[in-house]
Coordinates of C-alpha atoms in Angstrom, one line a residue:
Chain A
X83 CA 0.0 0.0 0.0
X84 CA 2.9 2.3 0.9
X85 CA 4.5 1.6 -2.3
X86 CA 1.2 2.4 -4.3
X87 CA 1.4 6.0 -2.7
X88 CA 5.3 6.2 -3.3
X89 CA 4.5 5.3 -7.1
X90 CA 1.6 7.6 -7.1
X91 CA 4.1 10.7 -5.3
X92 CA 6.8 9.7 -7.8
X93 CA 4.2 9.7 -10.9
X94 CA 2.5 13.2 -9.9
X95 CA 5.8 14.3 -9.1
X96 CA 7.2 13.6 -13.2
X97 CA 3.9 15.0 -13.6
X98 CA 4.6 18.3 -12.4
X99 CA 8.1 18.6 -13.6
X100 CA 6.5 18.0 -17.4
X101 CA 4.2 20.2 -17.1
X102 CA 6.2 22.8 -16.2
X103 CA 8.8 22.3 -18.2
X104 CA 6.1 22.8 -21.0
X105 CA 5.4 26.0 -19.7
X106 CA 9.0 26.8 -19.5
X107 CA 9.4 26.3 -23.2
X108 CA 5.8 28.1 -23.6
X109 CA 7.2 31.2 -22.4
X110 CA 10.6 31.0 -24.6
X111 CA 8.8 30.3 -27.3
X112 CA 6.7 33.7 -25.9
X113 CA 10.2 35.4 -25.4
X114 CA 11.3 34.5 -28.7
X115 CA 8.3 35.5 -30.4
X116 CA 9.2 39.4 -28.2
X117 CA 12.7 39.3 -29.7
X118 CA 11.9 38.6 -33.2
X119 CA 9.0 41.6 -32.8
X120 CA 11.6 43.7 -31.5
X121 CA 14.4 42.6 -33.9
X122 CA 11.7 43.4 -36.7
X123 CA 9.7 46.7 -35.3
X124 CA 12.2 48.2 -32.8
X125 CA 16.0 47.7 -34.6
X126 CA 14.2 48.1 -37.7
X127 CA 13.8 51.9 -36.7
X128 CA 17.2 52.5 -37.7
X129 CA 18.5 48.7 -40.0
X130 CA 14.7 48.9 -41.6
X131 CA 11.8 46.5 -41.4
X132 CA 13.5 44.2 -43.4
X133 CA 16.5 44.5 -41.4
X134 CA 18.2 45.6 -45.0
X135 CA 19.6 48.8 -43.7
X136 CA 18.7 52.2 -42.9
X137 CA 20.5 55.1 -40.7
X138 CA 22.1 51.8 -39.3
X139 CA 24.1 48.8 -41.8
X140 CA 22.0 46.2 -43.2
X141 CA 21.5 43.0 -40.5
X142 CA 20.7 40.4 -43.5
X143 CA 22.1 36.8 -43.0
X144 CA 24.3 37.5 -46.2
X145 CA 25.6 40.8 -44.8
X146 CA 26.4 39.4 -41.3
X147 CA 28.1 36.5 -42.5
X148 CA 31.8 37.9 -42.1
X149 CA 31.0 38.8 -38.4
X150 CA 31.7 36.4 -35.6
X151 CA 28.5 35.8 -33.1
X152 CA 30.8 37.7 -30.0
X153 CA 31.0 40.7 -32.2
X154 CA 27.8 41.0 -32.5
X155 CA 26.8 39.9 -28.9
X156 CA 29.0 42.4 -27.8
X157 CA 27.8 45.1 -30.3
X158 CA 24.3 44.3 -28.9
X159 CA 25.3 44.5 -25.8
X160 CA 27.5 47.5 -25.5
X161 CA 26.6 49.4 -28.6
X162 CA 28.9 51.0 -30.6
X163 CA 30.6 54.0 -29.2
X164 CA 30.9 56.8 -32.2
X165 CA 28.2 55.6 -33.6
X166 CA 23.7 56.0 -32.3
X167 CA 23.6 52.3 -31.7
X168 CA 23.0 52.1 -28.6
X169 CA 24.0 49.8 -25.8
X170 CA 20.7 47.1 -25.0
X171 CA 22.0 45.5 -21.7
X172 CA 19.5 47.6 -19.8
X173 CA 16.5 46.3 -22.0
X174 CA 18.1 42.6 -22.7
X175 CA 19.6 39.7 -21.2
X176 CA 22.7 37.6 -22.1
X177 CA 20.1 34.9 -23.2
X178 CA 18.0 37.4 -25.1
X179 CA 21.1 38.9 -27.0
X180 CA 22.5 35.0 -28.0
X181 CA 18.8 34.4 -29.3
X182 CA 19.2 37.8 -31.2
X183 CA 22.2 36.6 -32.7
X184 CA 20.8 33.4 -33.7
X185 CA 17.9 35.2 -35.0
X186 CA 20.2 37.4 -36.9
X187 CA 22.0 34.0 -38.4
X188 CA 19.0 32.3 -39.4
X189 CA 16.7 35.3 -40.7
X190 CA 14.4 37.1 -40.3
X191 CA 11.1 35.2 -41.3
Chain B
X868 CA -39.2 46.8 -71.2
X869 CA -38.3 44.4 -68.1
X870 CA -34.9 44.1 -69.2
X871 CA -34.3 47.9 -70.0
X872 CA -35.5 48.7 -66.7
X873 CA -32.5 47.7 -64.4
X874 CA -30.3 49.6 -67.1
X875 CA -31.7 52.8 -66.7
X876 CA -32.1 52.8 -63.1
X877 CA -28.1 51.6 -63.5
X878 CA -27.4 54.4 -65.6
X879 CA -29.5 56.3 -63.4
X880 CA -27.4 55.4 -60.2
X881 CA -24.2 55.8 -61.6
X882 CA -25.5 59.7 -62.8
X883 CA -25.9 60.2 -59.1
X884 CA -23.1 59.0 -58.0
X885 CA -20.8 61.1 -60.6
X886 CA -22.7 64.0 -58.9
X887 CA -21.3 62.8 -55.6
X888 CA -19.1 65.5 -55.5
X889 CA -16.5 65.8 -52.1
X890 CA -13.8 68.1 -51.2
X891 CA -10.2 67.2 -49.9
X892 CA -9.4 69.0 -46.8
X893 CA -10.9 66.3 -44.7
X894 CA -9.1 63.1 -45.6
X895 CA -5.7 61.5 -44.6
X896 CA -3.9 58.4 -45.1
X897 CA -2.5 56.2 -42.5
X898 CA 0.3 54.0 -43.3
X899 CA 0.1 50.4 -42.5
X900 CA 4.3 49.9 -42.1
X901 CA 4.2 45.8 -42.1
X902 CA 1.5 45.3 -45.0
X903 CA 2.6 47.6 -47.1
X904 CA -0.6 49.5 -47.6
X905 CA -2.4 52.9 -46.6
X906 CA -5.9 53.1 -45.4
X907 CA -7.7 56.2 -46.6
X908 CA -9.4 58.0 -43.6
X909 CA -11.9 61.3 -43.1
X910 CA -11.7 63.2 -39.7
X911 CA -15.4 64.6 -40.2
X912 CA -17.2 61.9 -38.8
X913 CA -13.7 60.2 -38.0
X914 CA -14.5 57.1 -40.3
X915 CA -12.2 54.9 -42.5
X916 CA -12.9 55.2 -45.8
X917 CA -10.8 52.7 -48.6
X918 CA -7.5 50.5 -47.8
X919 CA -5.0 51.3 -51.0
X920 CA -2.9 48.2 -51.5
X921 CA 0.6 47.4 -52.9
X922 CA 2.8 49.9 -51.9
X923 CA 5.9 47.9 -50.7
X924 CA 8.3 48.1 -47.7
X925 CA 6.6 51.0 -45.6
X926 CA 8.7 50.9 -42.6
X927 CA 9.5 54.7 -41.8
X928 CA 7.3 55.8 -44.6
X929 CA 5.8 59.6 -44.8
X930 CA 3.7 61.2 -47.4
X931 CA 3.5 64.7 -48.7
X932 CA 0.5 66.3 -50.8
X933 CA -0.5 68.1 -54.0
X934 CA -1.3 71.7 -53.3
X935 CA -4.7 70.6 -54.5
X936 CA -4.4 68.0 -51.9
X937 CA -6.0 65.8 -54.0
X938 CA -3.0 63.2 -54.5
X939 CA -0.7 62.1 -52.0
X940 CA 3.0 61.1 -52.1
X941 CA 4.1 58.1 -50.4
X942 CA 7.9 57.5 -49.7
X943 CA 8.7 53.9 -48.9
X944 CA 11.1 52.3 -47.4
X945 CA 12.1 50.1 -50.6
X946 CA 13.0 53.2 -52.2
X947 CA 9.3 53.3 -53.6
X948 CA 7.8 56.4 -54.7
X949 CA 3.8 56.2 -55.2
X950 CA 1.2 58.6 -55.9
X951 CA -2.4 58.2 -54.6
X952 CA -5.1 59.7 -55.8
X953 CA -7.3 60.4 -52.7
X954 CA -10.4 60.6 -54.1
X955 CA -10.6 58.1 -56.7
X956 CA -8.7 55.7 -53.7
X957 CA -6.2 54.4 -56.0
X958 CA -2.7 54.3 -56.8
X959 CA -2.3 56.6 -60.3
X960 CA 1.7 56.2 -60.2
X961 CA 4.5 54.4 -58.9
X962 CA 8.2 53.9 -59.1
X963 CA 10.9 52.5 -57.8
X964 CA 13.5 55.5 -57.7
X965 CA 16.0 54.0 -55.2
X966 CA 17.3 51.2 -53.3
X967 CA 16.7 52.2 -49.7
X968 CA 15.0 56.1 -49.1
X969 CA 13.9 57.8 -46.1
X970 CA 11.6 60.8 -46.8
X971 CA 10.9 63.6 -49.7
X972 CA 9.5 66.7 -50.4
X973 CA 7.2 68.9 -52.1
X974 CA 8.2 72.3 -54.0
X975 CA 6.9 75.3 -52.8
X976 CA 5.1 75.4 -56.6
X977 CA 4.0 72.0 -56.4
X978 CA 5.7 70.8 -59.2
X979 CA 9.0 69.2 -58.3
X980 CA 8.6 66.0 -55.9
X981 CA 12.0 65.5 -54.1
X982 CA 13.1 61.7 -52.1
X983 CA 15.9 61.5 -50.3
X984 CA 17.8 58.4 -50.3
X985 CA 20.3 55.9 -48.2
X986 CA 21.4 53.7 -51.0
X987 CA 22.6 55.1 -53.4
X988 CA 23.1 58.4 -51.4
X989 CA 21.9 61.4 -52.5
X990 CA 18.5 63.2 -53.5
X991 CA 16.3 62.6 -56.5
X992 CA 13.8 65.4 -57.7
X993 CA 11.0 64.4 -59.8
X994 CA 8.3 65.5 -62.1
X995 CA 5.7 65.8 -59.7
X996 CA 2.6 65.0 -62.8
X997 CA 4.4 62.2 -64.3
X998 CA 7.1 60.9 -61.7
X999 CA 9.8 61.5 -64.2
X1000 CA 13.2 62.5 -63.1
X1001 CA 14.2 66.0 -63.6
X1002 CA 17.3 66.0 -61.2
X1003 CA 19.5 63.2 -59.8
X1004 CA 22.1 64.8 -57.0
X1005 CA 24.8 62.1 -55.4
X1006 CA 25.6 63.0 -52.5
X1007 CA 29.4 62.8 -52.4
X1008 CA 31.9 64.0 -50.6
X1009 CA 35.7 62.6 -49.8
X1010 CA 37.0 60.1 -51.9
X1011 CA 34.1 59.9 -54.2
X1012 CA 32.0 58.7 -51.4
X1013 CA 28.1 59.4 -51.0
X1014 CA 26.8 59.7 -48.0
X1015 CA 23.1 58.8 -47.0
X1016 CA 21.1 61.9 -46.8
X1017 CA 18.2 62.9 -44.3
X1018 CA 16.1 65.6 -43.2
X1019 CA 15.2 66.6 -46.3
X1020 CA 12.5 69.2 -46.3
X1021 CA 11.0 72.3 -49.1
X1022 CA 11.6 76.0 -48.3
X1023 CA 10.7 79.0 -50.2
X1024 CA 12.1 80.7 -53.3
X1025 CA 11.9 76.7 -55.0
X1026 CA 14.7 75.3 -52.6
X1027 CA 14.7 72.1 -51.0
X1028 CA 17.0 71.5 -48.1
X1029 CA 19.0 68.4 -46.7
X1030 CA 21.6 67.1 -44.6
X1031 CA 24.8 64.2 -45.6
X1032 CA 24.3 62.1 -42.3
X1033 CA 28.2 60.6 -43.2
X1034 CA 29.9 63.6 -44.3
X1035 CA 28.8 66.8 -42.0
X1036 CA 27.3 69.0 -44.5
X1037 CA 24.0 70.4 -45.5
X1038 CA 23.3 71.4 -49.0
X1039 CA 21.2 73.5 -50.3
X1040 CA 19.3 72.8 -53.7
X1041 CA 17.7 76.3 -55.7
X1042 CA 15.3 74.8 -58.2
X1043 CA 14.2 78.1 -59.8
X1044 CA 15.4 76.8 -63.2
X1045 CA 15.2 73.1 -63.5
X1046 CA 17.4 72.9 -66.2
X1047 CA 19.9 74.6 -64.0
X1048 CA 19.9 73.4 -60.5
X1049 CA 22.3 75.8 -58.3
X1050 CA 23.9 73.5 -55.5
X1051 CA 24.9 75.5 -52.4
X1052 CA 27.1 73.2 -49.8
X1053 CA 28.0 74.3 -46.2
X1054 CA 30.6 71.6 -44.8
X1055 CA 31.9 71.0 -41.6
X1056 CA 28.6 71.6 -39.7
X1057 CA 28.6 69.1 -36.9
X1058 CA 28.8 64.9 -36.7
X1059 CA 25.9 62.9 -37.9
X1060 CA 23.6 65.0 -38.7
X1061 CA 20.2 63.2 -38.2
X1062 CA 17.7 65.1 -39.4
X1063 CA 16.0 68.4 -39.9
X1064 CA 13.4 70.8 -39.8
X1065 CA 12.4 74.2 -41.6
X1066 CA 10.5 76.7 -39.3
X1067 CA 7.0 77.0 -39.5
X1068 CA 7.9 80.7 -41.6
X1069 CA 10.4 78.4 -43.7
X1070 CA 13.2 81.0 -42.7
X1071 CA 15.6 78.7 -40.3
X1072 CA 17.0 75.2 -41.3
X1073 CA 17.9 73.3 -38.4
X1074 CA 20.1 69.7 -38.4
X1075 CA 20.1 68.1 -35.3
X1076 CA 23.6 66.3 -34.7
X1077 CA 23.4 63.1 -33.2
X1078 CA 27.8 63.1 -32.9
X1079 CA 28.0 66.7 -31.0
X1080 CA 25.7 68.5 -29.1
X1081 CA 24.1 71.2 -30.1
X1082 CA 22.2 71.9 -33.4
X1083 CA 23.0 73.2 -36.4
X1084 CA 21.2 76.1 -38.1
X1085 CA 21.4 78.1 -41.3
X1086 CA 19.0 81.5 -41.6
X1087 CA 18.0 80.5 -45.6
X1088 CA 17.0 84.3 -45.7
X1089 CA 20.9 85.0 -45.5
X1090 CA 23.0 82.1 -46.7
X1091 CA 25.7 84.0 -46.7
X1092 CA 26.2 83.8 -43.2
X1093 CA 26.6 80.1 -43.0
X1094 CA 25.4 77.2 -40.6
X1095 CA 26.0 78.5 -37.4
X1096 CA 26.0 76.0 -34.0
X1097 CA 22.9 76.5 -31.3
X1098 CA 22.3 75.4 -28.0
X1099 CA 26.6 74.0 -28.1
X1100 CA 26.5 74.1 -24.3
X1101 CA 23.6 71.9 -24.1
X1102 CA 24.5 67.8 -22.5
X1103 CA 27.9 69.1 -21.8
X1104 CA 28.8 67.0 -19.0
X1105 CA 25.9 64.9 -18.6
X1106 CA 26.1 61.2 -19.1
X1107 CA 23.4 60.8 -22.0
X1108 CA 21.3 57.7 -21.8
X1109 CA 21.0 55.1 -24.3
X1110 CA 18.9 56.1 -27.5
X1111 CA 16.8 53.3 -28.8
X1112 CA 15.4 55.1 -31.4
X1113 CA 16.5 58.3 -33.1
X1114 CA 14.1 61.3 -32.3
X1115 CA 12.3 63.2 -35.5
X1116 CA 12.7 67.2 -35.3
X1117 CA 9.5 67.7 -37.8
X1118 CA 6.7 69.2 -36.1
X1119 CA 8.1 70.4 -33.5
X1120 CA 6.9 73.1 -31.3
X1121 CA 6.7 76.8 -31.1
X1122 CA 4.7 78.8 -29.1
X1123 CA 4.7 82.2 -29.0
X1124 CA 8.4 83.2 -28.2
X1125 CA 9.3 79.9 -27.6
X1126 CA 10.3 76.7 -29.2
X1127 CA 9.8 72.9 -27.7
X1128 CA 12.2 70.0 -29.1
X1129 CA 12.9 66.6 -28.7
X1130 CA 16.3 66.4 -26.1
X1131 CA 18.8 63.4 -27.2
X1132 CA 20.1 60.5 -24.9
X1133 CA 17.8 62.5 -21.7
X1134 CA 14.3 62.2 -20.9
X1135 CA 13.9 66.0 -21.5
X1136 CA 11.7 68.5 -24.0
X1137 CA 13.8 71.9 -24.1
X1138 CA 12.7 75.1 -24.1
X1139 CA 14.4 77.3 -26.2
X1140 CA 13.6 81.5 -25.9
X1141 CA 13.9 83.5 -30.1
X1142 CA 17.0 83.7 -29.4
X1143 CA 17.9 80.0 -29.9
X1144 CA 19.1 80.0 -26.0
X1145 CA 17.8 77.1 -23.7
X1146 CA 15.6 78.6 -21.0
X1147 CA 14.4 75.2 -19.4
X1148 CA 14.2 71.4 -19.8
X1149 CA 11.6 69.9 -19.0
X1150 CA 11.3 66.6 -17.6
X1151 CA 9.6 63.9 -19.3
X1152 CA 8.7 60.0 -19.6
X1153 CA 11.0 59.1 -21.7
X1154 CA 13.3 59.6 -24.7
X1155 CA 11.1 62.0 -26.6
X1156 CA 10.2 61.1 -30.3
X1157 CA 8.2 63.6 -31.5
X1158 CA 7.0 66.9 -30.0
X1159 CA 4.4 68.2 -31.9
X1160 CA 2.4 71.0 -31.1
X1161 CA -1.9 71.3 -31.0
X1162 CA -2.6 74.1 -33.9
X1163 CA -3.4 77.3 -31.6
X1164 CA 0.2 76.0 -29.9
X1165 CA -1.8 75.8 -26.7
X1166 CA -0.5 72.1 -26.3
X1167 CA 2.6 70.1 -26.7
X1168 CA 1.9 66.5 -27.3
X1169 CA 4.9 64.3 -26.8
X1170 CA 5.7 60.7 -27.6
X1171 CA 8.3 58.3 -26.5
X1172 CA 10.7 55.8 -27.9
X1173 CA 10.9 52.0 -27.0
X1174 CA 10.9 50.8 -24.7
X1175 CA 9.0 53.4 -22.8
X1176 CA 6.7 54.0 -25.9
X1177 CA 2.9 53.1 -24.4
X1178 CA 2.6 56.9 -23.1
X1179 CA 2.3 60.2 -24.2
X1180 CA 2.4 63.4 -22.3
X1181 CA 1.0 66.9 -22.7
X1182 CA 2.7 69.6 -21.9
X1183 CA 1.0 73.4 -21.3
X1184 CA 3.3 76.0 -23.3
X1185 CA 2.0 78.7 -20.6
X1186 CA 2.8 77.1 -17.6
X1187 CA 5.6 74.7 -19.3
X1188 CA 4.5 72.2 -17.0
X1189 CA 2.8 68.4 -17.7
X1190 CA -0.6 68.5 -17.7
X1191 CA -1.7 65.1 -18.6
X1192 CA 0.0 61.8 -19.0
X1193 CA -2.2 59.2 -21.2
X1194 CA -1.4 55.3 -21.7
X1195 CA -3.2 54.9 -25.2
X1196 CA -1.1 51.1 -25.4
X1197 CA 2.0 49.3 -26.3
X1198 CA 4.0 51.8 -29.6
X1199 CA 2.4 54.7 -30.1
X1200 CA 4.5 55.6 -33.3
X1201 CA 3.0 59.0 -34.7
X1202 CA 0.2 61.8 -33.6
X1203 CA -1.8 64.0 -36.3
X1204 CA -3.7 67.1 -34.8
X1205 CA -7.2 67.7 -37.1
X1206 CA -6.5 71.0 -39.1
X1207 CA -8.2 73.2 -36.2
X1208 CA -6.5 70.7 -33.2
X1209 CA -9.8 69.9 -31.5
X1210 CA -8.9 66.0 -32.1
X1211 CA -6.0 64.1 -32.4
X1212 CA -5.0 60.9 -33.8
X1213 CA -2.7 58.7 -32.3
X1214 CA -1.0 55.3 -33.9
X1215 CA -1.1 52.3 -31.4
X1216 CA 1.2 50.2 -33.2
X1217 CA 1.0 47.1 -31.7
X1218 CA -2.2 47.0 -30.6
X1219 CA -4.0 47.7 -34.2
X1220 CA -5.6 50.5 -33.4
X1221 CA -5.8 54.7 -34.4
X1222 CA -7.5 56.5 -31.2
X1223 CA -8.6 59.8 -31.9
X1224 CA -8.7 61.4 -29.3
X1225 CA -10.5 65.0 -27.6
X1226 CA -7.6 67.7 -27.0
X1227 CA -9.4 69.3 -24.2
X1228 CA -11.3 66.1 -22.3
X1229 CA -8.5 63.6 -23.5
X1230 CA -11.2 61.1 -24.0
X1231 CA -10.9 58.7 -26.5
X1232 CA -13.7 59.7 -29.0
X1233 CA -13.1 57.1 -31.7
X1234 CA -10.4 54.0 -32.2
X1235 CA -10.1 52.5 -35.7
X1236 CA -8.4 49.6 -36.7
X1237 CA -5.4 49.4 -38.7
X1238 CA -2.9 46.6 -39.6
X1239 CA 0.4 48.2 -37.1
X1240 CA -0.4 51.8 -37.7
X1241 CA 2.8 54.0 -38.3
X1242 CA 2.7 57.7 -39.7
X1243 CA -0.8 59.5 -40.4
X1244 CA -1.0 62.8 -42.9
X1245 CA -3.8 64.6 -43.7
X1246 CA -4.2 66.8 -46.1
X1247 CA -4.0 69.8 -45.0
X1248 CA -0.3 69.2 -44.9
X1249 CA -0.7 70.2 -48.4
X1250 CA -0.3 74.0 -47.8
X1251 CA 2.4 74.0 -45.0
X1252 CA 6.2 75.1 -45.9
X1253 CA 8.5 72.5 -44.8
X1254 CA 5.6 69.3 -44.9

């Protein structure tokens, strides 16, 4: 009988730790979502909607491709002195800037 | 007899409806940035009125209008160039005149159209009937380079007016003969200029700097004088704060003696007295966007860039103090006062909507729905120097 209610603690147990792992990857997916918003509404101010310039360079795949993924965490992150872009570390996180980046890699859908 | 029936009361109908007449002076267009299209709008009975499809990349687009106001001029993104006809709700002209533009002008006779461009750098001015190109001006400068252009913007006496964002200059263009375009370039007149305005009289050109502080200005009534630096000792010391969006000068305020515009890198409005001295700053939400004053200047309406973009606040010009802080919703991007400033229309980016809302109740009075509403122009642009 005890073991019945150990199984049943363990099982309800897994049960939570599924379910909120689900929700976990619900709200990245949420986050992500944000970030490619942002990428598309908020940097495209300035790189354009289609991220293929403006005031700022263009961001496409092709025109990033010489640029190594800590330049342009750290670009993100710091901005570039000398120039308007501005440093996002107030706004972003360390997470939200590599998903940026891979964002950036991948394209903009 | 049955079958000649429906015709006539066709023909009928249709005789009516070519008797529908309408004036101008009460439509706009709102752009719709992500779908590339523009919905027509009336701000009588504050109603939507067609949805004009096709126009390409809008991001950052702006319009200016026909001194009949009957046909507006949309500058895309994409380098796109398009000319609506308002009343018959349809695109009459469009071309592709660049890779990558930011903004034109109107002549002060209505019959040049100029579009100032990123890629290639420079200005183009058109044949504002037909869309042909009159004039193509490169912007270059050292080594052959040309430099994107911005704050372009019409004065009187047939000039148009501009600043090289990557080389420091402002040039002015005299289009009095179009054969013979007379190029006037004032260098060395501060880092990165971002973008300009012409005052209300069309007299002052003014480039804010986004490299210095300060602003540059050049009196076009006396050339000769040069660009000469304002406000130098402003954000001297000061740590400025990030800038997540670059601010827009256009629209910006006077009131009696004074004038209200958008600080950079502090969440402040300054004051500045005729003589182009700061008398106050003002303290505000955020990074300040636009600054746009209510018609009878009574008003300053002021928005805010990301992320602190779901306010705006209203400042008295009397008192110089805030009166009223609103929450219309997440991006408001872009306000429009109605001709007379009793109403004004507010973009809500990302929640779809266009409030319009009562200047002296601040009630909303009517909210339309549009596909991530950016800019909104009404007509009556049409007979303002320097829109």
């Amino acid at each position: 009988m005890l073991k019945t209610g150990n199984i049943l603690q363990t099982l309800s147990f897994i049960l939570l730790v599924i379910l909120s792992l689900n929700r976990y990857a619900h709200a990245s997916d949420n986050r992500q979502q944000e970030l490619q918003h942002l990428l598309k509404h908020d940097c495209g101010s300035c790189h354009g909607m289609t991220l293929k310039g403006g005031l700022g360079p263009a961001l496409l795949t092709d025109s990033l491709k010489d640029k190594p993924d800590e330049l342009l965490f750290i670009t993100i992150k710091e901005g570039r002195p000398g120039t308007p872009m501005p440093a996002w570390k107030k706004l972003l996180s360390d997470s939200d800037i590599k998903s940026i980046v891979k964002i950036l890699r991948e394209g903009l859908n | 007899m049955k079958k000649i029936l429906p015709l006539i009361s066709i023909l009928l109908l249709s005789a009516c409806s070519s008797q529908n007449l309408r004036g101008t002076g009460d439509l706009g267009l709102i752009i719709e940035r992500a779908i590339g299209q523009v919905q027509l709008v009336e701000h009588t009975g504050n109603t939507s009125l067609a949805t004009i499809k096709g126009l390409g990349d809008l991001s950052h687009a702006s319009i200016v209008y026909s001194r009949d106001a009957r046909y507006g001029y949309v500058f895309g993104r994409d380098g796109g160039l398009t000319k609506i006809d308002v009343l018959q709700q349809k695109i009459v002209k469009r071309v592709i005149q660049s890779g990558n533009s930011i903004g034109g002008a109107i002549s002060q006779d209505g019959k040049l159209i100029a579009v100032s461009n990123y890629k290639p750098g420079g200005v183009k001015i058109f044949n504002s009937d037909t869309l042909e190109l009159i004039v193509n001006i490169p912007a270059v400068y050292a080594d052959g380079k040309q430099s994107k252009t911005v704050g372009l913007i019409d004065a009187p006496g047939q000039l148009f007016v501009f600043g090289l964002y990557d080389a420091s200059e402002i040039w002015v263009v005299d289009m009095k003969n179009i054969e013979k375009p007379v190029i006037t370039k004032f260098k060395d007149i501060g880092l990165f200029p971002y973008d300009g305005l012409v005052t209300p009289d069309g007299r002052y050109y003014i480039a804010g700097l986004f490299g210095e502080d300060g602003l540059a200005m050049l009196d076009l009534w006396h050339l000769e004088k040069g660009v000469i630096r304002i406000m130098d000792h402003y954000g001297k010391g000061k740590e400025k704060l990030p800038v997540y969006k670059m601010p827009h000068l256009e629209g910006w305020a006077m009131a009696g003696d004074k004038m209200l515009l958008p600080a950079v890198g502090h969440h402040e409005v300054l004051v500045m007295d005729k003589n182009w001295k700061q008398v106050k700053a003002i303290a505000v939400h955020g990074q300040p966007i636009f600054v746009m004053s209510r018609p009878d200047h009574r008003q300053m309406w002021v928005n805010f860039a990301h992320p602190r973009n779901d306010t705006i606040q209203v400042i008295d010009t009397e008192t110089l103090e805030i009166i009223k802080t609103l929450k219309p919703g997440k991006a408001v991007l872009h306000m429009e006062f109605s001709p007379r400033g009793e109403h004004v229309w507010m973009s809500v980016r990302d929640e779809n909507r266009v409030d319009v809302i009562d200047t002296e109740t601040f009630e909303v009075v009517k909210s339309l729905t549009a596909d991530k509403p950016s800019g909104i122009f009404f007509t009556n642009r049409a007979h303002k120097i320097g829109l």
